[in-house]
PDB file of C-alpha atoms and ligand atoms in Angstrom:
ATOM      1  CA  UNK A   1      14.616  12.875  -2.808  1.00 44.00           C
ATOM      2  CA  UNK A   2      18.166  13.845  -3.710  1.00 50.00           C
ATOM      3  CA  UNK A   3      19.296  16.222  -6.326  1.00 50.00           C
ATOM      4  CA  UNK A   4      20.247  14.971  -9.812  1.00 55.00           C
ATOM      5  CA  UNK A   5      24.132  15.628  -8.706  1.00 59.00           C
ATOM      6  CA  UNK A   6      23.932  13.165  -5.754  1.00 87.00           C
ATOM      7  CA  UNK A   7      21.480  10.405  -6.422  1.00 97.00           C
ATOM      8  CA  UNK A   8      22.515   6.927  -4.920  1.00 97.00           C
ATOM      9  CA  UNK A   9      22.127   3.638  -6.555  1.00 98.00           C
ATOM     10  CA  UNK A  10      23.062   0.070  -5.171  1.00 98.00           C
ATOM     11  CA  UNK A  11      23.183  -2.678  -8.267  1.00 98.00           C
ATOM     12  CA  UNK A  12      23.249  -6.375  -7.266  1.00 98.00           C
ATOM     13  CA  UNK A  13      24.974  -8.476  -9.552  1.00 98.00           C
ATOM     14  CA  UNK A  14      27.305  -6.132 -11.766  1.00 98.00           C
ATOM     15  CA  UNK A  15      30.489  -8.046 -12.646  1.00 98.00           C
ATOM     16  CA  UNK A  16      29.276  -8.672 -16.297  1.00 98.00           C
ATOM     17  CA  UNK A  17      26.378  -8.309 -18.846  1.00 98.00           C
ATOM     18  CA  UNK A  18      23.705  -5.964 -18.241  1.00 98.00           C
ATOM     19  CA  UNK A  19      24.455  -4.962 -14.641  1.00 98.00           C
ATOM     20  CA  UNK A  20      27.750  -3.773 -15.759  1.00 98.00           C
ATOM     21  CA  UNK A  21      26.745  -1.578 -18.208  1.00 98.00           C
ATOM     22  CA  UNK A  22      23.909  -0.484 -15.825  1.00 98.00           C
ATOM     23  CA  UNK A  23      26.268   0.327 -12.901  1.00 98.00           C
ATOM     24  CA  UNK A  24      28.476   2.743 -15.793  1.00 98.00           C
ATOM     25  CA  UNK A  25      25.678   4.402 -17.022  1.00 98.00           C
ATOM     26  CA  UNK A  26      24.278   5.641 -13.930  1.00 98.00           C
ATOM     27  CA  UNK A  27      27.873   6.582 -13.161  1.00 98.00           C
ATOM     28  CA  UNK A  28      27.772   8.255 -16.338  1.00 98.00           C
ATOM     29  CA  UNK A  29      24.611  10.286 -15.926  1.00 97.00           C
ATOM     30  CA  UNK A  30      26.142  11.565 -12.482  1.00 97.00           C
ATOM     31  CA  UNK A  31      24.658   8.828  -9.734  1.00 98.00           C
ATOM     32  CA  UNK A  32      27.034   7.696  -7.142  1.00 97.00           C
ATOM     33  CA  UNK A  33      26.710   3.917  -7.818  1.00 98.00           C
ATOM     34  CA  UNK A  34      27.882   0.994  -5.689  1.00 98.00           C
ATOM     35  CA  UNK A  35      27.699  -2.182  -7.542  1.00 98.00           C
ATOM     36  CA  UNK A  36      28.167  -5.526  -6.683  1.00 98.00           C
ATOM     37  CA  UNK A  37      30.105  -8.600  -7.670  1.00 98.00           C
ATOM     38  CA  UNK A  38      30.900 -11.907  -6.000  1.00 97.00           C
ATOM     39  CA  UNK A  39      34.488 -12.016  -7.768  1.00 88.00           C
ATOM     40  CA  UNK A  40      37.307  -9.591  -7.015  1.00 86.00           C
ATOM     41  CA  UNK A  41      39.007  -7.327  -9.777  1.00 87.00           C
ATOM     42  CA  UNK A  42      37.445  -7.993 -13.087  1.00 95.00           C
ATOM     43  CA  UNK A  43      35.746  -5.411 -15.523  1.00 97.00           C
ATOM     44  CA  UNK A  44      33.589  -3.992 -12.277  1.00 98.00           C
ATOM     45  CA  UNK A  45      36.643  -2.895 -10.668  1.00 97.00           C
ATOM     46  CA  UNK A  46      38.347  -1.461 -13.733  1.00 97.00           C
ATOM     47  CA  UNK A  47      35.114   0.532 -14.278  1.00 97.00           C
ATOM     48  CA  UNK A  48      35.073   1.698 -10.607  1.00 97.00           C
ATOM     49  CA  UNK A  49      38.666   2.690 -11.032  1.00 97.00           C
ATOM     50  CA  UNK A  50      38.166   4.765 -14.177  1.00 97.00           C
ATOM     51  CA  UNK A  51      35.105   6.574 -12.333  1.00 96.00           C
ATOM     52  CA  UNK A  52      37.414   7.530  -9.791  1.00 90.00           C
ATOM     53  CA  UNK A  53      34.969   7.286  -6.634  1.00 94.00           C
ATOM     54  CA  UNK A  54      31.762   7.650  -8.481  1.00 97.00           C
ATOM     55  CA  UNK A  55      31.511   3.832  -8.501  1.00 98.00           C
ATOM     56  CA  UNK A  56      32.553   1.793  -5.922  1.00 97.00           C
ATOM     57  CA  UNK A  57      32.706  -2.196  -5.684  1.00 98.00           C
ATOM     58  CA  UNK A  58      31.045  -4.402  -2.958  1.00 97.00           C
ATOM     59  CA  UNK A  59      31.270  -8.100  -2.717  1.00 97.00           C
ATOM     60  CA  UNK A  60      27.787  -9.895  -2.451  1.00 98.00           C
ATOM     61  CA  UNK A  61      26.737 -13.563  -3.190  1.00 98.00           C
ATOM     62  CA  UNK A  62      23.101 -12.808  -3.451  1.00 98.00           C
ATOM     63  CA  UNK A  63      21.851 -16.255  -2.467  1.00 98.00           C
ATOM     64  CA  UNK A  64      23.386 -15.752   1.035  1.00 98.00           C
ATOM     65  CA  UNK A  65      21.357 -14.269   3.980  1.00 98.00           C
ATOM     66  CA  UNK A  66      24.479 -13.615   6.041  1.00 98.00           C
ATOM     67  CA  UNK A  67      26.373 -11.700   3.162  1.00 98.00           C
ATOM     68  CA  UNK A  68      22.958  -9.455   2.607  1.00 98.00           C
ATOM     69  CA  UNK A  69      22.727  -8.502   6.062  1.00 98.00           C
ATOM     70  CA  UNK A  70      26.537  -7.783   6.335  1.00 98.00           C
ATOM     71  CA  UNK A  71      26.268  -5.543   3.345  1.00 98.00           C
ATOM     72  CA  UNK A  72      23.399  -3.760   4.853  1.00 98.00           C
ATOM     73  CA  UNK A  73      25.573  -3.183   8.036  1.00 97.00           C
ATOM     74  CA  UNK A  74      28.268  -2.117   6.103  1.00 97.00           C
ATOM     75  CA  UNK A  75      26.197   0.634   3.996  1.00 96.00           C
ATOM     76  CA  UNK A  76      24.052   1.756   6.783  1.00 94.00           C
ATOM     77  CA  UNK A  77      27.578   2.613   8.661  1.00 90.00           C
ATOM     78  CA  UNK A  78      28.493   4.845   5.711  1.00 88.00           C
ATOM     79  CA  UNK A  79      25.506   6.607   5.965  1.00 85.00           C
ATOM     80  CA  UNK A  80      23.916   5.437   2.491  1.00 84.00           C
ATOM     81  CA  UNK A  81      20.530   6.774   1.478  1.00 93.00           C
ATOM     82  CA  UNK A  82      19.728   4.967  -1.807  1.00 98.00           C
ATOM     83  CA  UNK A  83      17.592   6.499  -4.574  1.00 98.00           C
ATOM     84  CA  UNK A  84      17.717   3.349  -6.279  1.00 98.00           C
ATOM     85  CA  UNK A  85      17.849  -0.492  -5.414  1.00 98.00           C
ATOM     86  CA  UNK A  86      18.253  -2.582  -8.469  1.00 99.00           C
ATOM     87  CA  UNK A  87      18.267  -6.164  -8.257  1.00 99.00           C
ATOM     88  CA  UNK A  88      19.936  -7.621 -11.494  1.00 99.00           C
ATOM     89  CA  UNK A  89      21.425 -10.919 -10.817  1.00 99.00           C
ATOM     90  CA  UNK A  90      19.906 -13.878 -12.135  1.00 98.00           C
ATOM     91  CA  UNK A  91      21.252 -17.471 -13.788  1.00 98.00           C
ATOM     92  CA  UNK A  92      19.793 -19.628 -16.831  1.00 98.00           C
ATOM     93  CA  UNK A  93      20.682 -23.263 -16.673  1.00 97.00           C
ATOM     94  CA  UNK A  94      19.881 -23.989 -20.281  1.00 94.00           C
ATOM     95  CA  UNK A  95      16.930 -25.157 -22.361  1.00 96.00           C
ATOM     96  CA  UNK A  96      15.472 -28.217 -20.955  1.00 97.00           C
ATOM     97  CA  UNK A  97      11.776 -29.408 -20.834  1.00 97.00           C
ATOM     98  CA  UNK A  98      10.870 -29.217 -17.349  1.00 98.00           C
ATOM     99  CA  UNK A  99      10.617 -32.957 -16.573  1.00 98.00           C
ATOM    100  CA  UNK A 100      14.517 -33.078 -17.572  1.00 98.00           C
ATOM    101  CA  UNK A 101      15.528 -30.565 -15.169  1.00 98.00           C
ATOM    102  CA  UNK A 102      17.140 -32.060 -12.044  1.00 98.00           C
ATOM    103  CA  UNK A 103      15.909 -31.312  -8.755  1.00 98.00           C
ATOM    104  CA  UNK A 104      19.291 -29.558  -7.950  1.00 98.00           C
ATOM    105  CA  UNK A 105      19.029 -27.513 -11.135  1.00 98.00           C
ATOM    106  CA  UNK A 106      15.620 -26.507 -10.276  1.00 98.00           C
ATOM    107  CA  UNK A 107      16.238 -25.605  -6.571  1.00 98.00           C
ATOM    108  CA  UNK A 108      19.088 -23.482  -8.005  1.00 98.00           C
ATOM    109  CA  UNK A 109      17.577 -21.460 -10.536  1.00 98.00           C
ATOM    110  CA  UNK A 110      14.311 -20.927  -8.156  1.00 98.00           C
ATOM    111  CA  UNK A 111      16.883 -19.640  -5.304  1.00 98.00           C
ATOM    112  CA  UNK A 112      18.895 -17.569  -7.311  1.00 99.00           C
ATOM    113  CA  UNK A 113      16.187 -15.929  -9.806  1.00 99.00           C
ATOM    114  CA  UNK A 114      13.361 -15.782  -7.578  1.00 99.00           C
ATOM    115  CA  UNK A 115      13.762 -16.162  -3.572  1.00 99.00           C
ATOM    116  CA  UNK A 116      17.245 -14.219  -3.506  1.00 99.00           C
ATOM    117  CA  UNK A 117      16.028 -11.175  -5.076  1.00 99.00           C
ATOM    118  CA  UNK A 118      13.029 -10.818  -2.944  1.00 98.00           C
ATOM    119  CA  UNK A 119      15.503 -11.529   0.224  1.00 98.00           C
ATOM    120  CA  UNK A 120      17.721  -8.929  -1.117  1.00 98.00           C
ATOM    121  CA  UNK A 121      14.732  -6.292  -1.542  1.00 98.00           C
ATOM    122  CA  UNK A 122      13.626  -7.033   2.281  1.00 98.00           C
ATOM    123  CA  UNK A 123      17.502  -6.769   3.437  1.00 98.00           C
ATOM    124  CA  UNK A 124      18.169  -3.658   1.797  1.00 98.00           C
ATOM    125  CA  UNK A 125      14.844  -1.560   1.640  1.00 98.00           C
ATOM    126  CA  UNK A 126      15.463   0.093   4.692  1.00 97.00           C
ATOM    127  CA  UNK A 127      18.229   1.730   2.951  1.00 98.00           C
ATOM    128  CA  UNK A 128      16.045   3.331   0.130  1.00 98.00           C
ATOM    129  CA  UNK A 129      15.002   6.754   0.544  1.00 95.00           C
ATOM    130  CA  UNK A 130      11.024   7.590   0.632  1.00 91.00           C
ATOM    131  CA  UNK A 131      10.527   8.492  -2.961  1.00 95.00           C
ATOM    132  CA  UNK A 132      13.269   5.993  -3.750  1.00 98.00           C
ATOM    133  CA  UNK A 133      12.932   3.217  -6.311  1.00 98.00           C
ATOM    134  CA  UNK A 134      13.291  -0.607  -5.662  1.00 98.00           C
ATOM    135  CA  UNK A 135      13.591  -2.488  -9.145  1.00 99.00           C
ATOM    136  CA  UNK A 136      14.382  -6.032 -10.474  1.00 99.00           C
ATOM    137  CA  UNK A 137      15.352  -7.298 -13.566  1.00 99.00           C
ATOM    138  CA  UNK A 138      12.689  -9.467 -14.845  1.00 98.00           C
ATOM    139  CA  UNK A 139      12.116 -10.572 -18.485  1.00 98.00           C
ATOM    140  CA  UNK A 140       9.149 -10.838 -20.755  1.00 97.00           C
ATOM    141  CA  UNK A 141      10.142 -14.511 -20.783  1.00 98.00           C
ATOM    142  CA  UNK A 142       8.317 -14.224 -17.296  1.00 98.00           C
ATOM    143  CA  UNK A 143       5.037 -13.209 -18.558  1.00 98.00           C
ATOM    144  CA  UNK A 144       2.731 -15.992 -18.716  1.00 98.00           C
ATOM    145  CA  UNK A 145       0.091 -14.510 -21.385  1.00 97.00           C
ATOM    146  CA  UNK A 146       3.296 -14.210 -23.550  1.00 97.00           C
ATOM    147  CA  UNK A 147       4.287 -17.742 -23.143  1.00 97.00           C
ATOM    148  CA  UNK A 148       3.360 -19.034 -26.601  1.00 96.00           C
ATOM    149  CA  UNK A 149       6.529 -20.301 -27.919  1.00 94.00           C
ATOM    150  CA  UNK A 150       8.568 -23.298 -26.402  1.00 91.00           C
ATOM    151  CA  UNK A 151      11.601 -23.184 -24.552  1.00 96.00           C
ATOM    152  CA  UNK A 152      13.384 -22.078 -21.632  1.00 97.00           C
ATOM    153  CA  UNK A 153      10.762 -23.710 -19.388  1.00 98.00           C
ATOM    154  CA  UNK A 154      12.581 -23.619 -15.844  1.00 98.00           C
ATOM    155  CA  UNK A 155      13.991 -20.060 -16.694  1.00 98.00           C
ATOM    156  CA  UNK A 156      10.305 -18.669 -17.507  1.00 98.00           C
ATOM    157  CA  UNK A 157       9.081 -20.070 -14.684  1.00 98.00           C
ATOM    158  CA  UNK A 158      11.733 -18.592 -12.327  1.00 98.00           C
ATOM    159  CA  UNK A 159      11.110 -15.256 -13.699  1.00 98.00           C
ATOM    160  CA  UNK A 160       7.318 -15.674 -13.424  1.00 98.00           C
ATOM    161  CA  UNK A 161       7.778 -16.621  -9.756  1.00 99.00           C
ATOM    162  CA  UNK A 162       9.835 -13.378  -9.334  1.00 99.00           C
ATOM    163  CA  UNK A 163       6.990 -11.779 -10.850  1.00 98.00           C
ATOM    164  CA  UNK A 164       4.365 -13.009  -8.528  1.00 98.00           C
ATOM    165  CA  UNK A 165       6.841 -12.330  -5.466  1.00 98.00           C
ATOM    166  CA  UNK A 166       7.213  -9.025  -6.250  1.00 98.00           C
ATOM    167  CA  UNK A 167       3.615  -8.494  -6.455  1.00 98.00           C
ATOM    168  CA  UNK A 168       3.116 -10.077  -3.011  1.00 98.00           C
ATOM    169  CA  UNK A 169       6.091  -7.603  -1.782  1.00 98.00           C
ATOM    170  CA  UNK A 170       4.383  -4.596  -3.581  1.00 98.00           C
ATOM    171  CA  UNK A 171       1.266  -5.362  -1.606  1.00 98.00           C
ATOM    172  CA  UNK A 172       2.837  -6.017   1.505  1.00 98.00           C
ATOM    173  CA  UNK A 173       4.769  -2.520   1.403  1.00 98.00           C
ATOM    174  CA  UNK A 174       2.248  -0.546  -0.310  1.00 97.00           C
ATOM    175  CA  UNK A 175       2.441   2.363   1.825  1.00 95.00           C
ATOM    176  CA  UNK A 176       6.038   2.551   2.059  1.00 96.00           C
ATOM    177  CA  UNK A 177       6.282   5.643  -0.594  1.00 95.00           C
ATOM    178  CA  UNK A 178       8.718   3.906  -2.904  1.00 97.00           C
ATOM    179  CA  UNK A 179       8.418   3.185  -6.579  1.00 98.00           C
ATOM    180  CA  UNK A 180       7.955  -0.574  -7.199  1.00 98.00           C
ATOM    181  CA  UNK A 181       9.424  -1.907 -10.890  1.00 98.00           C
ATOM    182  CA  UNK A 182      10.018  -4.994 -12.833  1.00 99.00           C
ATOM    183  CA  UNK A 183      12.171  -4.366 -15.708  1.00 99.00           C
ATOM    184  CA  UNK A 184      12.103  -6.303 -19.178  1.00 98.00           C
ATOM    185  CA  UNK A 185      15.626  -5.366 -20.818  1.00 98.00           C
ATOM    186  CA  UNK A 186      14.793  -7.304 -24.138  1.00 98.00           C
ATOM    187  CA  UNK A 187      16.818  -9.731 -25.469  1.00 98.00           C
ATOM    188  CA  UNK A 188      20.349  -8.525 -25.106  1.00 98.00           C
ATOM    189  CA  UNK A 189      23.756 -10.003 -26.045  1.00 98.00           C
ATOM    190  CA  UNK A 190      24.968 -11.329 -22.899  1.00 98.00           C
ATOM    191  CA  UNK A 191      26.425 -14.719 -21.638  1.00 97.00           C
ATOM    192  CA  UNK A 192      22.671 -15.076 -20.341  1.00 98.00           C
ATOM    193  CA  UNK A 193      21.285 -13.940 -23.580  1.00 97.00           C
ATOM    194  CA  UNK A 194      23.858 -15.545 -26.089  1.00 97.00           C
ATOM    195  CA  UNK A 195      25.645 -14.221 -28.867  1.00 97.00           C
ATOM    196  CA  UNK A 196      22.826 -14.207 -31.491  1.00 97.00           C
ATOM    197  CA  UNK A 197      20.847 -11.782 -29.314  1.00 98.00           C
ATOM    198  CA  UNK A 198      19.176  -8.968 -31.390  1.00 98.00           C
ATOM    199  CA  UNK A 199      20.337  -6.234 -28.683  1.00 98.00           C
ATOM    200  CA  UNK A 200      23.647  -4.458 -27.683  1.00 98.00           C
ATOM    201  CA  UNK A 201      23.328  -3.885 -23.765  1.00 98.00           C
ATOM    202  CA  UNK A 202      25.124  -0.294 -24.601  1.00 98.00           C
ATOM    203  CA  UNK A 203      22.017   0.596 -26.683  1.00 97.00           C
ATOM    204  CA  UNK A 204      19.499  -0.992 -24.651  1.00 98.00           C
ATOM    205  CA  UNK A 205      20.540  -0.157 -20.994  1.00 98.00           C
ATOM    206  CA  UNK A 206      20.648   3.810 -21.442  1.00 98.00           C
ATOM    207  CA  UNK A 207      16.761   3.264 -22.455  1.00 98.00           C
ATOM    208  CA  UNK A 208      16.420   1.262 -19.412  1.00 98.00           C
ATOM    209  CA  UNK A 209      17.926   3.748 -17.446  1.00 98.00           C
ATOM    210  CA  UNK A 210      15.577   6.634 -19.132  1.00 98.00           C
ATOM    211  CA  UNK A 211      12.504   4.493 -17.899  1.00 98.00           C
ATOM    212  CA  UNK A 212      13.893   4.264 -14.091  1.00 98.00           C
ATOM    213  CA  UNK A 213      14.390   8.022 -14.114  1.00 98.00           C
ATOM    214  CA  UNK A 214      11.056   8.552 -15.478  1.00 98.00           C
ATOM    215  CA  UNK A 215       9.152   6.498 -13.327  1.00 98.00           C
ATOM    216  CA  UNK A 216      10.793   8.129 -10.237  1.00 97.00           C
ATOM    217  CA  UNK A 217       8.026   8.720  -7.614  1.00 96.00           C
ATOM    218  CA  UNK A 218       5.553   6.624  -9.465  1.00 96.00           C
ATOM    219  CA  UNK A 219       3.307   4.711  -6.939  1.00 91.00           C
ATOM    220  CA  UNK A 220       2.677   0.972  -7.176  1.00 94.00           C
ATOM    221  CA  UNK A 221       4.405  -1.739  -8.955  1.00 98.00           C
ATOM    222  CA  UNK A 222       4.823  -1.687 -12.511  1.00 98.00           C
ATOM    223  CA  UNK A 223       6.239  -4.553 -15.344  1.00 98.00           C
ATOM    224  CA  UNK A 224       7.478  -2.244 -17.929  1.00 98.00           C
ATOM    225  CA  UNK A 225       9.772  -2.637 -21.295  1.00 98.00           C
ATOM    226  CA  UNK A 226      12.849  -0.758 -22.123  1.00 98.00           C
ATOM    227  CA  UNK A 227      10.454   1.703 -23.800  1.00 98.00           C
ATOM    228  CA  UNK A 228       8.546   2.156 -20.876  1.00 98.00           C
ATOM    229  CA  UNK A 229       5.496   0.165 -21.919  1.00 98.00           C
ATOM    230  CA  UNK A 230       3.738  -2.092 -19.638  1.00 98.00           C
ATOM    231  CA  UNK A 231       4.552  -5.870 -20.091  1.00 98.00           C
ATOM    232  CA  UNK A 232       1.352  -8.312 -19.753  1.00 98.00           C
ATOM    233  CA  UNK A 233       1.595 -10.529 -16.661  1.00 98.00           C
TER     234      UNK A 233
HETATM  235  N1  LIG B   1      20.665 -11.090 -21.543  1.00 54.94           N
HETATM  236  C1  LIG B   1      19.103 -11.041 -22.010  1.00 54.94           C
HETATM  237  O1  LIG B   1      19.046 -10.997 -23.193  1.00 54.94           O
HETATM  238  C2  LIG B   1      18.176 -11.127 -20.672  1.00 54.94           C
HETATM  239  C3  LIG B   1      16.912 -10.873 -21.222  1.00 54.94           C
HETATM  240  C4  LIG B   1      15.724 -10.261 -20.215  1.00 54.94           C
HETATM  241  C5  LIG B   1      16.078 -10.358 -18.780  1.00 54.94           C
HETATM  242  N2  LIG B   1      17.382 -10.554 -18.689  1.00 54.94           N
HETATM  243  C6  LIG B   1      17.810 -10.417 -16.902  1.00 54.94           C
HETATM  244  O2  LIG B   1      18.813  -9.500 -17.073  1.00 54.94           O
HETATM  245  C7  LIG B   1      19.698  -9.875 -15.820  1.00 54.94           C
HETATM  246  C8  LIG B   1      21.141  -9.573 -16.264  1.00 54.94           C
HETATM  247  O3  LIG B   1      21.248 -10.596 -17.227  1.00 54.94           O
HETATM  248  P1  LIG B   1      22.740 -10.655 -18.148  1.00 54.94           P
HETATM  249  O4  LIG B   1      21.955 -11.117 -19.567  1.00 54.94           O
HETATM  250  O5  LIG B   1      23.397  -9.704 -17.898  1.00 54.94           O
HETATM  251  O6  LIG B   1      23.502 -12.275 -17.486  1.00 54.94           O
HETATM  252  P2  LIG B   1      24.723 -12.392 -17.166  1.00 54.94           P
HETATM  253  O7  LIG B   1      25.657 -11.668 -18.511  1.00 54.94           O
HETATM  254  O8  LIG B   1      24.779 -14.005 -17.044  1.00 54.94           O
HETATM  255  O9  LIG B   1      25.065 -11.643 -15.968  1.00 54.94           O
HETATM  256  C9  LIG B   1      24.400 -12.303 -14.682  1.00 54.94           C
HETATM  257  C10 LIG B   1      25.013 -11.507 -13.352  1.00 54.94           C
HETATM  258  O10 LIG B   1      24.300 -12.130 -12.214  1.00 54.94           O
HETATM  259  C11 LIG B   1      25.598 -12.236 -11.372  1.00 54.94           C
HETATM  260  N3  LIG B   1      24.887 -13.339 -10.530  1.00 54.94           N
HETATM  261  C12 LIG B   1      24.292 -14.706 -10.873  1.00 54.94           C
HETATM  262  N4  LIG B   1      24.089 -15.294 -10.048  1.00 54.94           N
HETATM  263  C13 LIG B   1      24.588 -14.423  -8.805  1.00 54.94           C
HETATM  264  C14 LIG B   1      24.333 -14.650  -7.352  1.00 54.94           C
HETATM  265  N5  LIG B   1      24.087 -15.708  -6.878  1.00 54.94           N
HETATM  266  N6  LIG B   1      24.726 -13.713  -6.418  1.00 54.94           N
HETATM  267  C15 LIG B   1      25.427 -13.005  -6.734  1.00 54.94           C
HETATM  268  N7  LIG B   1      25.406 -12.301  -8.433  1.00 54.94           N
HETATM  269  C16 LIG B   1      25.060 -13.253  -9.484  1.00 54.94           C
HETATM  270  C17 LIG B   1      26.212 -12.749 -12.246  1.00 54.94           C
HETATM  271  O11 LIG B   1      27.668 -12.771 -11.529  1.00 54.94           O
HETATM  272  P3  LIG B   1      29.212 -13.644 -11.818  1.00 54.94           P
HETATM  273  O12 LIG B   1      30.035 -12.908 -13.096  1.00 54.94           O
HETATM  274  O13 LIG B   1      29.709 -13.738 -10.588  1.00 54.94           O
HETATM  275  O14 LIG B   1      28.327 -14.966 -12.199  1.00 54.94           O
HETATM  276  C18 LIG B   1      26.519 -11.672 -13.301  1.00 54.94           C
HETATM  277  O15 LIG B   1      26.966 -10.589 -12.776  1.00 54.94           O
HETATM  278  C19 LIG B   1      19.184 -11.056 -15.125  1.00 54.94           C
HETATM  279  O16 LIG B   1      18.573 -11.030 -14.339  1.00 54.94           O
HETATM  280  C20 LIG B   1      18.624 -11.479 -16.579  1.00 54.94           C
HETATM  281  O17 LIG B   1      17.680 -12.824 -16.362  1.00 54.94           O
HETATM  282  C21 LIG B   1      18.471 -10.810 -19.610  1.00 54.94           C
END
């Protein structure tokens, strides 16, 4: 593992919302951060300019296997050895009951929220050092046992599928020495979380980073909230 001053992180999906704050918070704590966006410029580039080398921006459409392979090649070429690979990107397409969801919408959300994060982990895990961490932003909305209130059926199903696929990933790579985490950040005010969410990402993301740092070196897969408590499957 690297010393605290040169820990390296790659954040997938950091143009705005929780991913942007996560990239910024890691840089503030002294990490060297690479963060991806699918649009040039914007707030992420402004943060990168402000951090003057501590935060660099890469371009990635996460659903593209070709772009994942190209990103891996670029980072490998630069000799990147990651202490943290964090897949944050996801989408929500509103609050329809599942029988009203079109096949196209179902496919888009499942590909983005469940299939692509796992493809990203597989494409990029070789960059993660032994003893490093691979993490994906999940949600307690993906908890099957907590699904007792109505609403957001497709989004919930996509996060449950993500969790299930992450368990398969963890079994497949049980002996790779990497810490594996699914993170529930709580309900935050972002484009996805909406303006009435109770949490400000500037308050909840430092708690998430505390959890990531505290879990360094922990074996196996855990599904944790921002307080480090286990979320039931
Ligand atoms: N906000 C909440 O209350 C909450 C609660 C629990 C879990 N989460 C999870 O936290 C994560 C971040 O959510 P957020 O609230 O910050 O959402 P957000 O503000 O909507 O941001 C989503 C991020 O994902 C990126 N993204 C989406 N699809 C992508 C793709 N195909 N390729 C690359 N990037 C893509 C977006 O990039 P563009 O700008 O290019 O669209 C954006 O940077 C998600 O996994 C979400 O499910 C959020």
